[in-house]
Amino acid sequence: MEVVFVGYGVVSGLGLGLCYISPISALQKWFPERKGLGAGLSVCGFGIGGLICAKIPLPLINAIGLTNTFLVIGATYWFILMFCAFVFRFPPPERTKTRGPIFRNGTVFITRKQQKHGSAQDEKSMPPVMADSKTPPQNRIVYEPAIDLTLREALSTYEYMGMYMMFLANLVSGLVILSRLADMCINVFEKSADTASTVVAINGGFNFVGRLMFSSLSDVIGRKPSYLVMLGTQVVILAVLPLIFVTKNYWAFLLAIWTLTCAYGGGFGTIPAFIHDLFGMHNISGLHGILLTAWSIAGVGGGILFTLIYNHMIKHRGYTAASPEVYNVNFYWLCACAAIGFVVLLFVRSTVRDRLLPRVGGEVTRLRVFGRILRFEKTGTFKFKMTYLLQEEEDKEWASFWKASLKNIEVREETTVVTTGSMGDVIGGTERGAGGNTNAERNLGGPIAAGVGGDFHRSEAPRIDAPRNTDIPRGDVPRGEVRADMV
């Protein structure tokens, strides 16, 4: 038994963790504009593996015995993984770089990097600009700001803590119910063992579908809305499952369980891209690995609690394994977990604007509802008020914040560059070195260099990408305005 614990629990567990996390970071780098799809593709194999392999072990055991079955399956996995290791590649660095000013500890960092001789910017790479901008085309750069955090700093943020709780809540119901799915089919709905095995195999297919569907959907509607849909779906299904069990409606049970499994699988598919958006590609492997400890906690802790309640209902309440009540009591606390995760997610700030915008006096907390900030403020002892900000009010606060931030800019210069633009004018010309703290008007020479005192115009709240470098060409920019969409 000790060999089983060490071999299957420790060695196999370590192998699973290494093989699960490693491809995710690499594959996301091949899809910089569709990070959700890239993450979904990298983890959906975990779902389809259950669909393919669910029917393999039992016939092998009957044909060659238990020990030989482990040898055959292990050797097959080894050959497959060795082949994958030989074709494992990272994309070129330029495919993984996210451009933009970096905000760190109250300082805006700009890194200039060498550009090849030729056109400084082609038409395809030209970012969008506002129509009323006075800035010449060769210097009009619009990048999203980024937050640069170390691994330790990221772990201590409220966003990561909230994400951990949300992810735990998303997993626990799926893990607990999946482990008892065959028993539910056999005991409550009186199906055969073969039918139960088929249900479990098909359920693995829905796990695969959920990982790919919700991760791709997150590229369209956003990571946070996708998780709100998943957790909301789990709350509804767990609330109606007791009624389904009491009435023993088998087809309603299958529909509910398979939908729940889609939402459960979608959590795995979407979380890598969510981590990337909030904390950048640099820390994704470490943060993802730590976040997956919620998987273990949900499986072990949720399984133990489910079993304790299940055994208590049978031994002390007079129920049997076929009684719906032994499952319904567990559905209640699982529903509560999903609801808590839903509420916690509402307070996870998933954009740069939400994370950087300073609190006003008396503000306790805030969340974004239908694209606008709902602010909770303390006005006195046990007195609170809610303020639903207009977009114009929010933009004004955001502009004021950036006016203050632009007074403290550090320019990091990397290499010498002399680049000729389309009109023959020299755009580059810096030498390797590190610039000290400087104001934007004197040293930046780029999109933020138009002056600190200009008017800001409205821009959408940007997402979080945490690059280590950013390419910003240098040139003579007419004094005039600093717009929020420039930063």
PDB file of N, CA and C in Angstrom, residues 236-323:
ATOM      1  N   VAL A 236     -27.428  27.917 -10.201  1.00  0.00           N
ATOM      2  CA  VAL A 236     -28.775  27.537 -10.646  1.00  0.00           C
ATOM      3  C   VAL A 236     -28.928  26.016 -10.673  1.00  0.00           C
ATOM      4  N   ILE A 237     -27.956  25.322 -11.235  1.00  0.00           N
ATOM      5  CA  ILE A 237     -28.059  23.865 -11.356  1.00  0.00           C
ATOM      6  C   ILE A 237     -28.051  23.195  -9.986  1.00  0.00           C
ATOM      7  N   LEU A 238     -27.158  23.617  -9.104  1.00  0.00           N
ATOM      8  CA  LEU A 238     -27.102  23.018  -7.772  1.00  0.00           C
ATOM      9  C   LEU A 238     -28.359  23.312  -6.970  1.00  0.00           C
ATOM     10  N   ALA A 239     -29.034  24.417  -7.277  1.00  0.00           N
ATOM     11  CA  ALA A 239     -30.286  24.740  -6.589  1.00  0.00           C
ATOM     12  C   ALA A 239     -31.438  23.851  -7.044  1.00  0.00           C
ATOM     13  N   VAL A 240     -31.416  23.402  -8.304  1.00  0.00           N
ATOM     14  CA  VAL A 240     -32.526  22.586  -8.821  1.00  0.00           C
ATOM     15  C   VAL A 240     -32.229  21.090  -8.764  1.00  0.00           C
ATOM     16  N   LEU A 241     -30.993  20.685  -8.525  1.00  0.00           N
ATOM     17  CA  LEU A 241     -30.673  19.259  -8.466  1.00  0.00           C
ATOM     18  C   LEU A 241     -31.454  18.510  -7.386  1.00  0.00           C
ATOM     19  N   PRO A 242     -31.669  19.075  -6.185  1.00  0.00           N
ATOM     20  CA  PRO A 242     -32.484  18.340  -5.206  1.00  0.00           C
ATOM     21  C   PRO A 242     -33.869  17.980  -5.728  1.00  0.00           C
ATOM     22  N   LEU A 243     -34.506  18.884  -6.454  1.00  0.00           N
ATOM     23  CA  LEU A 243     -35.820  18.586  -7.028  1.00  0.00           C
ATOM     24  C   LEU A 243     -35.717  17.470  -8.063  1.00  0.00           C
ATOM     25  N   ILE A 244     -34.674  17.497  -8.868  1.00  0.00           N
ATOM     26  CA  ILE A 244     -34.478  16.450  -9.877  1.00  0.00           C
ATOM     27  C   ILE A 244     -34.269  15.092  -9.215  1.00  0.00           C
ATOM     28  N   PHE A 245     -33.533  15.061  -8.114  1.00  0.00           N
ATOM     29  CA  PHE A 245     -33.289  13.792  -7.424  1.00  0.00           C
ATOM     30  C   PHE A 245     -34.557  13.264  -6.763  1.00  0.00           C
ATOM     31  N   VAL A 246     -35.351  14.142  -6.204  1.00  0.00           N
ATOM     32  CA  VAL A 246     -36.594  13.694  -5.559  1.00  0.00           C
ATOM     33  C   VAL A 246     -37.550  13.113  -6.589  1.00  0.00           C
ATOM     34  N   THR A 247     -37.659  13.757  -7.747  1.00  0.00           N
ATOM     35  CA  THR A 247     -38.564  13.267  -8.797  1.00  0.00           C
ATOM     36  C   THR A 247     -37.928  12.156  -9.631  1.00  0.00           C
ATOM     37  N   LYS A 248     -36.606  11.952  -9.485  1.00  0.00           N
ATOM     38  CA  LYS A 248     -35.855  10.927 -10.215  1.00  0.00           C
ATOM     39  C   LYS A 248     -36.047  11.049 -11.727  1.00  0.00           C
ATOM     40  N   ASN A 249     -35.936  12.271 -12.204  1.00  0.00           N
ATOM     41  CA  ASN A 249     -36.017  12.545 -13.639  1.00  0.00           C
ATOM     42  C   ASN A 249     -34.619  12.346 -14.232  1.00  0.00           C
ATOM     43  N   TYR A 250     -34.417  11.211 -14.870  1.00  0.00           N
ATOM     44  CA  TYR A 250     -33.083  10.815 -15.323  1.00  0.00           C
ATOM     45  C   TYR A 250     -32.535  11.752 -16.396  1.00  0.00           C
ATOM     46  N   TRP A 251     -33.343  12.114 -17.375  1.00  0.00           N
ATOM     47  CA  TRP A 251     -32.862  12.957 -18.467  1.00  0.00           C
ATOM     48  C   TRP A 251     -32.582  14.384 -17.995  1.00  0.00           C
ATOM     49  N   ALA A 252     -33.392  14.875 -17.058  1.00  0.00           N
ATOM     50  CA  ALA A 252     -33.096  16.182 -16.469  1.00  0.00           C
ATOM     51  C   ALA A 252     -31.793  16.124 -15.674  1.00  0.00           C
ATOM     52  N   PHE A 253     -31.562  14.995 -15.024  1.00  0.00           N
ATOM     53  CA  PHE A 253     -30.316  14.798 -14.285  1.00  0.00           C
ATOM     54  C   PHE A 253     -29.108  14.857 -15.224  1.00  0.00           C
ATOM     55  N   LEU A 254     -29.182  14.161 -16.353  1.00  0.00           N
ATOM     56  CA  LEU A 254     -28.074  14.173 -17.306  1.00  0.00           C
ATOM     57  C   LEU A 254     -27.829  15.573 -17.859  1.00  0.00           C
ATOM     58  N   LEU A 255     -28.904  16.277 -18.209  1.00  0.00           N
ATOM     59  CA  LEU A 255     -28.764  17.636 -18.735  1.00  0.00           C
ATOM     60  C   LEU A 255     -28.100  18.551 -17.711  1.00  0.00           C
ATOM     61  N   ALA A 256     -28.542  18.447 -16.454  1.00  0.00           N
ATOM     62  CA  ALA A 256     -27.988  19.299 -15.404  1.00  0.00           C
ATOM     63  C   ALA A 256     -26.522  18.970 -15.141  1.00  0.00           C
ATOM     64  N   ILE A 257     -26.201  17.686 -15.044  1.00  0.00           N
ATOM     65  CA  ILE A 257     -24.830  17.282 -14.729  1.00  0.00           C
ATOM     66  C   ILE A 257     -23.878  17.649 -15.856  1.00  0.00           C
ATOM     67  N   TRP A 258     -24.288  17.433 -17.077  1.00  0.00           N
ATOM     68  CA  TRP A 258     -23.395  17.736 -18.197  1.00  0.00           C
ATOM     69  C   TRP A 258     -23.202  19.240 -18.362  1.00  0.00           C
ATOM     70  N   THR A 259     -24.236  20.029 -18.080  1.00  0.00           N
ATOM     71  CA  THR A 259     -24.074  21.488 -18.111  1.00  0.00           C
ATOM     72  C   THR A 259     -23.154  21.949 -16.991  1.00  0.00           C
ATOM     73  N   LEU A 260     -23.332  21.356 -15.809  1.00  0.00           N
ATOM     74  CA  LEU A 260     -22.464  21.673 -14.676  1.00  0.00           C
ATOM     75  C   LEU A 260     -21.008  21.335 -14.996  1.00  0.00           C
ATOM     76  N   THR A 261     -20.799  20.222 -15.682  1.00  0.00           N
ATOM     77  CA  THR A 261     -19.441  19.818 -16.050  1.00  0.00           C
ATOM     78  C   THR A 261     -18.825  20.786 -17.052  1.00  0.00           C
ATOM     79  N   CYS A 262     -19.619  21.325 -17.968  1.00  0.00           N
ATOM     80  CA  CYS A 262     -19.118  22.349 -18.896  1.00  0.00           C
ATOM     81  C   CYS A 262     -18.602  23.559 -18.128  1.00  0.00           C
ATOM     82  N   ALA A 263     -19.378  24.008 -17.142  1.00  0.00           N
ATOM     83  CA  ALA A 263     -18.962  25.159 -16.344  1.00  0.00           C
ATOM     84  C   ALA A 263     -17.725  24.833 -15.514  1.00  0.00           C
ATOM     85  N   TYR A 264     -17.662  23.620 -15.011  1.00  0.00           N
ATOM     86  CA  TYR A 264     -16.490  23.181 -14.243  1.00  0.00           C
ATOM     87  C   TYR A 264     -15.244  23.143 -15.126  1.00  0.00           C
ATOM     88  N   GLY A 265     -15.349  22.541 -16.301  1.00  0.00           N
ATOM     89  CA  GLY A 265     -14.212  22.490 -17.216  1.00  0.00           C
ATOM     90  C   GLY A 265     -13.804  23.854 -17.725  1.00  0.00           C
ATOM     91  N   GLY A 266     -14.789  24.739 -17.931  1.00  0.00           N
ATOM     92  CA  GLY A 266     -14.479  26.084 -18.393  1.00  0.00           C
ATOM     93  C   GLY A 266     -13.594  26.849 -17.435  1.00  0.00           C
ATOM     94  N   GLY A 267     -13.699  26.547 -16.137  1.00  0.00           N
ATOM     95  CA  GLY A 267     -12.833  27.196 -15.164  1.00  0.00           C
ATOM     96  C   GLY A 267     -11.370  26.899 -15.411  1.00  0.00           C
ATOM     97  N   PHE A 268     -11.055  25.645 -15.749  1.00  0.00           N
ATOM     98  CA  PHE A 268      -9.675  25.272 -16.054  1.00  0.00           C
ATOM     99  C   PHE A 268      -9.196  25.925 -17.345  1.00  0.00           C
ATOM    100  N   GLY A 269     -10.074  26.019 -18.336  1.00  0.00           N
ATOM    101  CA  GLY A 269      -9.665  26.565 -19.618  1.00  0.00           C
ATOM    102  C   GLY A 269      -9.445  28.062 -19.615  1.00  0.00           C
ATOM    103  N   THR A 270     -10.153  28.773 -18.746  1.00  0.00           N
ATOM    104  CA  THR A 270     -10.117  30.236 -18.760  1.00  0.00           C
ATOM    105  C   THR A 270      -9.112  30.820 -17.784  1.00  0.00           C
ATOM    106  N   ILE A 271      -8.780  30.088 -16.732  1.00  0.00           N
ATOM    107  CA  ILE A 271      -7.953  30.669 -15.671  1.00  0.00           C
ATOM    108  C   ILE A 271      -6.554  31.066 -16.139  1.00  0.00           C
ATOM    109  N   PRO A 272      -5.870  30.346 -17.040  1.00  0.00           N
ATOM    110  CA  PRO A 272      -4.536  30.820 -17.455  1.00  0.00           C
ATOM    111  C   PRO A 272      -4.571  32.190 -18.127  1.00  0.00           C
ATOM    112  N   ALA A 273      -5.560  32.418 -18.997  1.00  0.00           N
ATOM    113  CA  ALA A 273      -5.665  33.721 -19.656  1.00  0.00           C
ATOM    114  C   ALA A 273      -6.041  34.807 -18.659  1.00  0.00           C
ATOM    115  N   PHE A 274      -6.853  34.471 -17.665  1.00  0.00           N
ATOM    116  CA  PHE A 274      -7.226  35.436 -16.627  1.00  0.00           C
ATOM    117  C   PHE A 274      -5.983  35.851 -15.835  1.00  0.00           C
ATOM    118  N   ILE A 275      -5.141  34.879 -15.498  1.00  0.00           N
ATOM    119  CA  ILE A 275      -3.895  35.188 -14.792  1.00  0.00           C
ATOM    120  C   ILE A 275      -3.006  36.081 -15.651  1.00  0.00           C
ATOM    121  N   HIS A 276      -2.916  35.761 -16.930  1.00  0.00           N
ATOM    122  CA  HIS A 276      -2.088  36.573 -17.832  1.00  0.00           C
ATOM    123  C   HIS A 276      -2.587  38.005 -17.887  1.00  0.00           C
ATOM    124  N   ASP A 277      -3.894  38.196 -17.992  1.00  0.00           N
ATOM    125  CA  ASP A 277      -4.450  39.543 -18.093  1.00  0.00           C
ATOM    126  C   ASP A 277      -4.148  40.369 -16.855  1.00  0.00           C
ATOM    127  N   LEU A 278      -4.188  39.749 -15.682  1.00  0.00           N
ATOM    128  CA  LEU A 278      -3.996  40.497 -14.449  1.00  0.00           C
ATOM    129  C   LEU A 278      -2.533  40.653 -14.059  1.00  0.00           C
ATOM    130  N   PHE A 279      -1.699  39.650 -14.365  1.00  0.00           N
ATOM    131  CA  PHE A 279      -0.339  39.661 -13.839  1.00  0.00           C
ATOM    132  C   PHE A 279       0.743  39.464 -14.892  1.00  0.00           C
ATOM    133  N   GLY A 280       0.379  39.292 -16.148  1.00  0.00           N
ATOM    134  CA  GLY A 280       1.366  39.210 -17.209  1.00  0.00           C
ATOM    135  C   GLY A 280       1.910  37.815 -17.443  1.00  0.00           C
ATOM    136  N   MET A 281       2.562  37.650 -18.601  1.00  0.00           N
ATOM    137  CA  MET A 281       3.097  36.355 -18.997  1.00  0.00           C
ATOM    138  C   MET A 281       4.286  35.933 -18.151  1.00  0.00           C
ATOM    139  N   HIS A 282       5.004  36.899 -17.593  1.00  0.00           N
ATOM    140  CA  HIS A 282       6.248  36.591 -16.884  1.00  0.00           C
ATOM    141  C   HIS A 282       6.014  35.663 -15.696  1.00  0.00           C
ATOM    142  N   ASN A 283       4.906  35.841 -14.974  1.00  0.00           N
ATOM    143  CA  ASN A 283       4.656  35.075 -13.754  1.00  0.00           C
ATOM    144  C   ASN A 283       3.588  34.006 -13.913  1.00  0.00           C
ATOM    145  N   ILE A 284       3.143  33.740 -15.138  1.00  0.00           N
ATOM    146  CA  ILE A 284       1.966  32.900 -15.298  1.00  0.00           C
ATOM    147  C   ILE A 284       2.185  31.477 -14.796  1.00  0.00           C
ATOM    148  N   SER A 285       3.361  30.900 -15.037  1.00  0.00           N
ATOM    149  CA  SER A 285       3.580  29.514 -14.625  1.00  0.00           C
ATOM    150  C   SER A 285       3.557  29.378 -13.108  1.00  0.00           C
ATOM    151  N   GLY A 286       4.259  30.271 -12.413  1.00  0.00           N
ATOM    152  CA  GLY A 286       4.273  30.206 -10.958  1.00  0.00           C
ATOM    153  C   GLY A 286       2.912  30.462 -10.351  1.00  0.00           C
ATOM    154  N   LEU A 287       2.236  31.502 -10.830  1.00  0.00           N
ATOM    155  CA  LEU A 287       0.916  31.834 -10.294  1.00  0.00           C
ATOM    156  C   LEU A 287      -0.102  30.745 -10.610  1.00  0.00           C
ATOM    157  N   HIS A 288      -0.027  30.185 -11.809  1.00  0.00           N
ATOM    158  CA  HIS A 288      -0.954  29.119 -12.178  1.00  0.00           C
ATOM    159  C   HIS A 288      -0.712  27.873 -11.331  1.00  0.00           C
ATOM    160  N   GLY A 289       0.550  27.543 -11.105  1.00  0.00           N
ATOM    161  CA  GLY A 289       0.852  26.379 -10.280  1.00  0.00           C
ATOM    162  C   GLY A 289       0.334  26.523  -8.864  1.00  0.00           C
ATOM    163  N   ILE A 290       0.527  27.698  -8.283  1.00  0.00           N
ATOM    164  CA  ILE A 290       0.024  27.926  -6.926  1.00  0.00           C
ATOM    165  C   ILE A 290      -1.495  27.917  -6.916  1.00  0.00           C
ATOM    166  N   LEU A 291      -2.105  28.498  -7.943  1.00  0.00           N
ATOM    167  CA  LEU A 291      -3.562  28.531  -8.004  1.00  0.00           C
ATOM    168  C   LEU A 291      -4.146  27.123  -8.101  1.00  0.00           C
ATOM    169  N   LEU A 292      -3.430  26.216  -8.742  1.00  0.00           N
ATOM    170  CA  LEU A 292      -3.935  24.852  -8.890  1.00  0.00           C
ATOM    171  C   LEU A 292      -3.928  24.074  -7.579  1.00  0.00           C
ATOM    172  N   THR A 293      -3.314  24.624  -6.525  1.00  0.00           N
ATOM    173  CA  THR A 293      -3.473  23.981  -5.222  1.00  0.00           C
ATOM    174  C   THR A 293      -4.926  24.026  -4.769  1.00  0.00           C
ATOM    175  N   ALA A 294      -5.689  24.986  -5.303  1.00  0.00           N
ATOM    176  CA  ALA A 294      -7.129  25.011  -5.026  1.00  0.00           C
ATOM    177  C   ALA A 294      -7.805  23.763  -5.571  1.00  0.00           C
ATOM    178  N   TRP A 295      -7.276  23.233  -6.653  1.00  0.00           N
ATOM    179  CA  TRP A 295      -7.777  21.981  -7.229  1.00  0.00           C
ATOM    180  C   TRP A 295      -7.646  20.852  -6.209  1.00  0.00           C
ATOM    181  N   SER A 296      -6.469  20.763  -5.574  1.00  0.00           N
ATOM    182  CA  SER A 296      -6.243  19.726  -4.563  1.00  0.00           C
ATOM    183  C   SER A 296      -7.117  19.941  -3.339  1.00  0.00           C
ATOM    184  N   ILE A 297      -7.202  21.192  -2.898  1.00  0.00           N
ATOM    185  CA  ILE A 297      -8.015  21.485  -1.715  1.00  0.00           C
ATOM    186  C   ILE A 297      -9.480  21.163  -1.975  1.00  0.00           C
ATOM    187  N   ALA A 298      -9.966  21.545  -3.155  1.00  0.00           N
ATOM    188  CA  ALA A 298     -11.364  21.271  -3.493  1.00  0.00           C
ATOM    189  C   ALA A 298     -11.626  19.774  -3.580  1.00  0.00           C
ATOM    190  N   GLY A 299     -10.687  19.035  -4.179  1.00  0.00           N
ATOM    191  CA  GLY A 299     -10.883  17.599  -4.313  1.00  0.00           C
ATOM    192  C   GLY A 299     -10.813  16.870  -2.993  1.00  0.00           C
ATOM    193  N   VAL A 300      -9.791  17.187  -2.191  1.00  0.00           N
ATOM    194  CA  VAL A 300      -9.612  16.493  -0.914  1.00  0.00           C
ATOM    195  C   VAL A 300     -10.613  16.994   0.124  1.00  0.00           C
ATOM    196  N   GLY A 301     -10.642  18.315   0.332  1.00  0.00           N
ATOM    197  CA  GLY A 301     -11.547  18.866   1.338  1.00  0.00           C
ATOM    198  C   GLY A 301     -13.006  18.645   1.002  1.00  0.00           C
ATOM    199  N   GLY A 302     -13.378  18.929  -0.259  1.00  0.00           N
ATOM    200  CA  GLY A 302     -14.762  18.717  -0.665  1.00  0.00           C
ATOM    201  C   GLY A 302     -15.166  17.260  -0.598  1.00  0.00           C
ATOM    202  N   GLY A 303     -14.250  16.365  -1.001  1.00  0.00           N
ATOM    203  CA  GLY A 303     -14.552  14.940  -0.945  1.00  0.00           C
ATOM    204  C   GLY A 303     -14.742  14.444   0.472  1.00  0.00           C
ATOM    205  N   ILE A 304     -13.890  14.902   1.389  1.00  0.00           N
ATOM    206  CA  ILE A 304     -14.017  14.487   2.792  1.00  0.00           C
ATOM    207  C   ILE A 304     -15.331  14.975   3.384  1.00  0.00           C
ATOM    208  N   LEU A 305     -15.676  16.245   3.146  1.00  0.00           N
ATOM    209  CA  LEU A 305     -16.921  16.786   3.689  1.00  0.00           C
ATOM    210  C   LEU A 305     -18.132  16.063   3.106  1.00  0.00           C
ATOM    211  N   PHE A 306     -18.115  15.815   1.803  1.00  0.00           N
ATOM    212  CA  PHE A 306     -19.218  15.093   1.167  1.00  0.00           C
ATOM    213  C   PHE A 306     -19.380  13.709   1.788  1.00  0.00           C
ATOM    214  N   THR A 307     -18.266  12.998   1.989  1.00  0.00           N
ATOM    215  CA  THR A 307     -18.323  11.644   2.535  1.00  0.00           C
ATOM    216  C   THR A 307     -18.801  11.646   3.978  1.00  0.00           C
ATOM    217  N   LEU A 308     -18.349  12.615   4.771  1.00  0.00           N
ATOM    218  CA  LEU A 308     -18.798  12.697   6.163  1.00  0.00           C
ATOM    219  C   LEU A 308     -20.309  12.881   6.240  1.00  0.00           C
ATOM    220  N   ILE A 309     -20.843  13.784   5.448  1.00  0.00           N
ATOM    221  CA  ILE A 309     -22.291  14.018   5.449  1.00  0.00           C
ATOM    222  C   ILE A 309     -23.025  12.798   4.907  1.00  0.00           C
ATOM    223  N   TYR A 310     -22.500  12.211   3.861  1.00  0.00           N
ATOM    224  CA  TYR A 310     -23.106  11.025   3.243  1.00  0.00           C
ATOM    225  C   TYR A 310     -23.187   9.875   4.250  1.00  0.00           C
ATOM    226  N   ASN A 311     -22.080   9.592   4.932  1.00  0.00           N
ATOM    227  CA  ASN A 311     -22.067   8.501   5.910  1.00  0.00           C
ATOM    228  C   ASN A 311     -22.948   8.802   7.109  1.00  0.00           C
ATOM    229  N   HIS A 312     -22.974  10.068   7.537  1.00  0.00           N
ATOM    230  CA  HIS A 312     -23.821  10.446   8.668  1.00  0.00           C
ATOM    231  C   HIS A 312     -25.300  10.234   8.337  1.00  0.00           C
ATOM    232  N   MET A 313     -25.702  10.597   7.150  1.00  0.00           N
ATOM    233  CA  MET A 313     -27.102  10.432   6.745  1.00  0.00           C
ATOM    234  C   MET A 313     -27.500   8.960   6.691  1.00  0.00           C
ATOM    235  N   ILE A 314     -26.575   8.092   6.323  1.00  0.00           N
ATOM    236  CA  ILE A 314     -26.888   6.659   6.228  1.00  0.00           C
ATOM    237  C   ILE A 314     -26.841   5.984   7.598  1.00  0.00           C
ATOM    238  N   LYS A 315     -25.826   6.303   8.405  1.00  0.00           N
ATOM    239  CA  LYS A 315     -25.648   5.608   9.680  1.00  0.00           C
ATOM    240  C   LYS A 315     -26.560   6.126  10.780  1.00  0.00           C
ATOM    241  N   HIS A 316     -26.829   7.433  10.798  1.00  0.00           N
ATOM    242  CA  HIS A 316     -27.542   8.022  11.929  1.00  0.00           C
ATOM    243  C   HIS A 316     -28.922   8.554  11.580  1.00  0.00           C
ATOM    244  N   ARG A 317     -29.246   8.674  10.317  1.00  0.00           N
ATOM    245  CA  ARG A 317     -30.559   9.198   9.934  1.00  0.00           C
ATOM    246  C   ARG A 317     -31.450   8.146   9.277  1.00  0.00           C
ATOM    247  N   GLY A 318     -30.947   6.958   9.089  1.00  0.00           N
ATOM    248  CA  GLY A 318     -31.764   5.877   8.563  1.00  0.00           C
ATOM    249  C   GLY A 318     -31.956   5.871   7.059  1.00  0.00           C
ATOM    250  N   TYR A 319     -31.185   6.667   6.322  1.00  0.00           N
ATOM    251  CA  TYR A 319     -31.305   6.674   4.865  1.00  0.00           C
ATOM    252  C   TYR A 319     -30.419   5.583   4.262  1.00  0.00           C
ATOM    253  N   THR A 320     -30.649   5.276   3.005  1.00  0.00           N
ATOM    254  CA  THR A 320     -29.837   4.308   2.275  1.00  0.00           C
ATOM    255  C   THR A 320     -29.086   5.013   1.147  1.00  0.00           C
ATOM    256  N   ALA A 321     -28.216   4.254   0.483  1.00  0.00           N
ATOM    257  CA  ALA A 321     -27.448   4.824  -0.624  1.00  0.00           C
ATOM    258  C   ALA A 321     -28.337   5.229  -1.785  1.00  0.00           C
ATOM    259  N   ALA A 322     -29.553   4.671  -1.841  1.00  0.00           N
ATOM    260  CA  ALA A 322     -30.486   5.004  -2.919  1.00  0.00           C
ATOM    261  C   ALA A 322     -31.384   6.186  -2.580  1.00  0.00           C
ATOM    262  N   SER A 323     -31.255   6.726  -1.378  1.00  0.00           N
ATOM    263  CA  SER A 323     -32.114   7.837  -0.962  1.00  0.00           C
ATOM    264  C   SER A 323     -31.603   9.150  -1.550  1.00  0.00           C
TER     265      SER A 323
END
